[in-house]
CSV table of C-alpha atoms in Angstrom, one decimal:
chain,number,residue,atom,x,y,z
M,173,UNK,CA,0.0,0.0,0.0
M,174,UNK,CA,3.0,2.3,0.6
M,175,UNK,CA,4.0,2.4,-3.1
M,176,UNK,CA,0.5,3.4,-4.1
M,177,UNK,CA,0.5,6.3,-1.6
M,178,UNK,CA,3.9,7.5,-3.0
M,179,UNK,CA,2.4,7.4,-6.5
M,180,UNK,CA,-0.7,9.3,-5.4
M,181,UNK,CA,1.5,11.9,-3.6
M,182,UNK,CA,3.7,12.3,-6.7
M,183,UNK,CA,0.6,12.7,-8.9
M,184,UNK,CA,-0.8,15.3,-6.6
M,185,UNK,CA,2.5,17.2,-6.5
M,186,UNK,CA,2.8,17.2,-10.3
M,187,UNK,CA,-0.8,18.5,-10.6
M,188,UNK,CA,-0.1,21.2,-8.1
M,189,UNK,CA,2.9,22.4,-10.1
M,190,UNK,CA,0.9,22.3,-13.3
M,191,UNK,CA,-2.0,24.3,-11.8
M,192,UNK,CA,0.4,26.9,-10.4
M,193,UNK,CA,2.2,27.2,-13.8
M,194,UNK,CA,-1.1,27.6,-15.6
M,195,UNK,CA,-2.4,30.2,-13.2
M,196,UNK,CA,0.9,32.2,-13.4
M,197,UNK,CA,0.7,32.1,-17.2
M,198,UNK,CA,-2.9,33.5,-17.1
M,199,UNK,CA,-1.8,36.3,-14.8
M,200,UNK,CA,1.2,37.1,-17.1
M,201,UNK,CA,-1.0,37.7,-20.2
M,202,UNK,CA,-1.7,41.3,-19.5
M,203,UNK,CA,1.8,42.8,-19.1
M,204,UNK,CA,2.7,46.3,-20.2
M,205,UNK,CA,5.7,44.9,-22.0
M,206,UNK,CA,3.4,42.8,-24.3
M,207,UNK,CA,2.1,46.1,-25.7
M,208,UNK,CA,5.4,47.8,-26.5
M,209,UNK,CA,5.9,48.1,-30.2
M,210,UNK,CA,3.8,48.6,-33.4
M,211,UNK,CA,0.4,47.0,-33.7
M,212,UNK,CA,-1.4,46.9,-37.1
M,213,UNK,CA,-5.2,46.8,-37.0
M,214,UNK,CA,-6.2,43.8,-39.2
M,215,UNK,CA,-9.9,43.9,-38.6
M,216,UNK,CA,-12.5,46.4,-37.3
M,217,UNK,CA,-15.9,45.1,-36.4
M,218,UNK,CA,-18.9,47.2,-35.5
M,219,UNK,CA,-22.1,45.9,-33.8
M,220,UNK,CA,-25.2,47.8,-32.9
M,221,UNK,CA,-27.8,46.4,-30.5
M,222,UNK,CA,-31.3,47.6,-30.0
M,223,UNK,CA,-32.9,46.5,-26.7
M,224,UNK,CA,-30.1,43.8,-26.4
M,225,UNK,CA,-30.8,42.3,-29.9
M,226,UNK,CA,-28.2,42.6,-32.6
M,227,UNK,CA,-29.6,45.0,-35.3
M,228,UNK,CA,-26.5,45.6,-37.4
M,229,UNK,CA,-23.0,44.4,-37.8
M,230,UNK,CA,-20.2,45.2,-40.2
M,231,UNK,CA,-16.5,44.1,-40.4
M,232,UNK,CA,-13.7,45.9,-42.3
M,233,UNK,CA,-10.4,44.3,-43.0
M,234,UNK,CA,-7.1,46.1,-43.5
M,235,UNK,CA,-6.2,46.8,-47.1
M,236,UNK,CA,-4.1,49.2,-49.1
M,237,UNK,CA,-6.9,51.8,-48.7
M,238,UNK,CA,-7.4,51.2,-45.0
M,239,UNK,CA,-4.4,50.9,-42.7
M,240,UNK,CA,-4.4,51.8,-39.0
M,241,UNK,CA,-1.8,51.1,-36.4
M,242,UNK,CA,-1.0,51.9,-32.8
M,243,UNK,CA,2.6,52.4,-31.6
M,244,UNK,CA,3.0,51.9,-27.8
M,245,UNK,CA,6.3,53.0,-26.3
M,246,UNK,CA,7.7,51.8,-22.9
M,247,UNK,CA,7.5,55.4,-21.5
M,248,UNK,CA,3.6,55.1,-21.6
M,249,UNK,CA,3.2,57.2,-24.8
M,250,UNK,CA,2.8,56.5,-28.5
M,251,UNK,CA,0.9,57.2,-31.6
M,252,UNK,CA,-2.3,56.2,-33.4
M,253,UNK,CA,-1.9,56.4,-37.2
M,254,UNK,CA,-4.6,56.1,-39.8
M,255,UNK,CA,-3.6,55.8,-43.4
M,256,UNK,CA,-6.6,56.2,-45.5
M,257,UNK,CA,-6.4,56.5,-49.3
M,258,UNK,CA,-2.7,56.9,-48.9
M,259,UNK,CA,-3.0,59.9,-46.6
M,260,UNK,CA,-1.6,59.5,-43.0
M,261,UNK,CA,-3.4,61.0,-40.1
M,262,UNK,CA,-1.3,60.9,-36.9
M,263,UNK,CA,-2.7,61.3,-33.4
M,264,UNK,CA,-0.2,61.5,-30.5
M,265,UNK,CA,-0.9,59.3,-27.5
M,266,UNK,CA,-0.2,61.3,-24.3
M,267,UNK,CA,-0.5,58.2,-22.1
M,268,UNK,CA,-1.6,54.6,-22.1
M,269,UNK,CA,-2.0,52.2,-19.2
M,270,UNK,CA,-3.2,48.7,-18.7
M,271,UNK,CA,-5.7,48.4,-15.8
M,272,UNK,CA,-6.9,44.8,-15.1
M,273,UNK,CA,-8.4,43.8,-18.4
M,274,UNK,CA,-8.7,47.3,-19.9
M,275,UNK,CA,-6.4,49.5,-21.9
M,276,UNK,CA,-6.9,53.2,-21.3
M,277,UNK,CA,-5.5,55.6,-23.9
M,278,UNK,CA,-5.4,59.4,-23.5
M,279,UNK,CA,-4.8,61.3,-26.7
M,280,UNK,CA,-3.1,64.7,-27.4
M,281,UNK,CA,-6.5,66.5,-27.3
M,282,UNK,CA,-7.2,65.0,-23.8
M,283,UNK,CA,-9.9,62.7,-25.2
M,284,UNK,CA,-9.6,59.2,-23.9
M,285,UNK,CA,-10.8,55.8,-24.8
M,286,UNK,CA,-11.1,52.7,-22.7
M,287,UNK,CA,-10.8,49.3,-24.5
M,288,UNK,CA,-11.7,46.0,-22.9
M,289,UNK,CA,-9.1,43.5,-23.8
M,290,UNK,CA,-10.4,40.1,-24.8
M,291,UNK,CA,-7.0,38.7,-25.7
M,292,UNK,CA,-3.4,39.8,-25.5
M,293,UNK,CA,-0.1,38.0,-26.0
M,294,UNK,CA,3.2,39.0,-27.6
M,295,UNK,CA,1.8,38.9,-31.1
M,296,UNK,CA,-2.0,39.2,-31.0
M,297,UNK,CA,-4.4,41.7,-29.4
M,298,UNK,CA,-8.2,41.9,-29.5
M,299,UNK,CA,-9.9,44.7,-27.7
M,300,UNK,CA,-13.3,46.5,-27.9
M,301,UNK,CA,-15.0,49.7,-26.9
M,302,UNK,CA,-18.7,50.1,-26.3
M,303,UNK,CA,-21.1,52.9,-25.7
M,304,UNK,CA,-24.7,52.6,-24.5
M,305,UNK,CA,-27.5,55.1,-24.7
M,306,UNK,CA,-31.3,55.4,-24.8
M,307,UNK,CA,-33.2,57.2,-27.4
M,308,UNK,CA,-37.0,57.3,-27.8
M,309,UNK,CA,-37.4,54.5,-25.3
M,310,UNK,CA,-35.0,52.2,-27.2
M,311,UNK,CA,-31.8,51.1,-25.5
M,312,UNK,CA,-28.9,51.1,-27.9
M,313,UNK,CA,-25.4,49.7,-27.5
M,314,UNK,CA,-22.6,50.2,-30.1
M,315,UNK,CA,-19.5,48.0,-29.9
M,316,UNK,CA,-16.3,48.5,-31.8
M,317,UNK,CA,-14.0,45.5,-31.8
M,318,UNK,CA,-10.4,45.8,-33.0
M,319,UNK,CA,-8.1,42.8,-33.9
M,320,UNK,CA,-4.5,43.7,-34.1
M,321,UNK,CA,-1.2,41.9,-35.0
M,322,UNK,CA,2.2,43.0,-33.7
M,323,UNK,CA,4.7,43.9,-36.4
């Protein structure tokens, strides 16, 4: 019976190490350092809900006529660049910060956006921003979802 107990203890120890490793990896996913660099927007999706029912959706993919990217620097600043029809539009990022599962960006005009991060690793990022309002008794929610790839 003693060899069986040793095997059970060994299995439990291995499982504890695995669970600890997995939980550390999950906590590590949202690190500032993962954001440093240039991120190209590969897809923008827009969803509109009326009284919690999807009423409209549209997805746009990056192309030669539509090219957006974010540049995040390790000093908490950066740029948001839109290149549309060959014309670049550059907006300076005064500051950015990761808070729990959100990315808060403050731009040069002191406007800010808060994106909920669905997924972030060293090469892929998916985040969304939403706004809800009521008009004529109808509850609307607009959601913009961005999928990005690190260059």
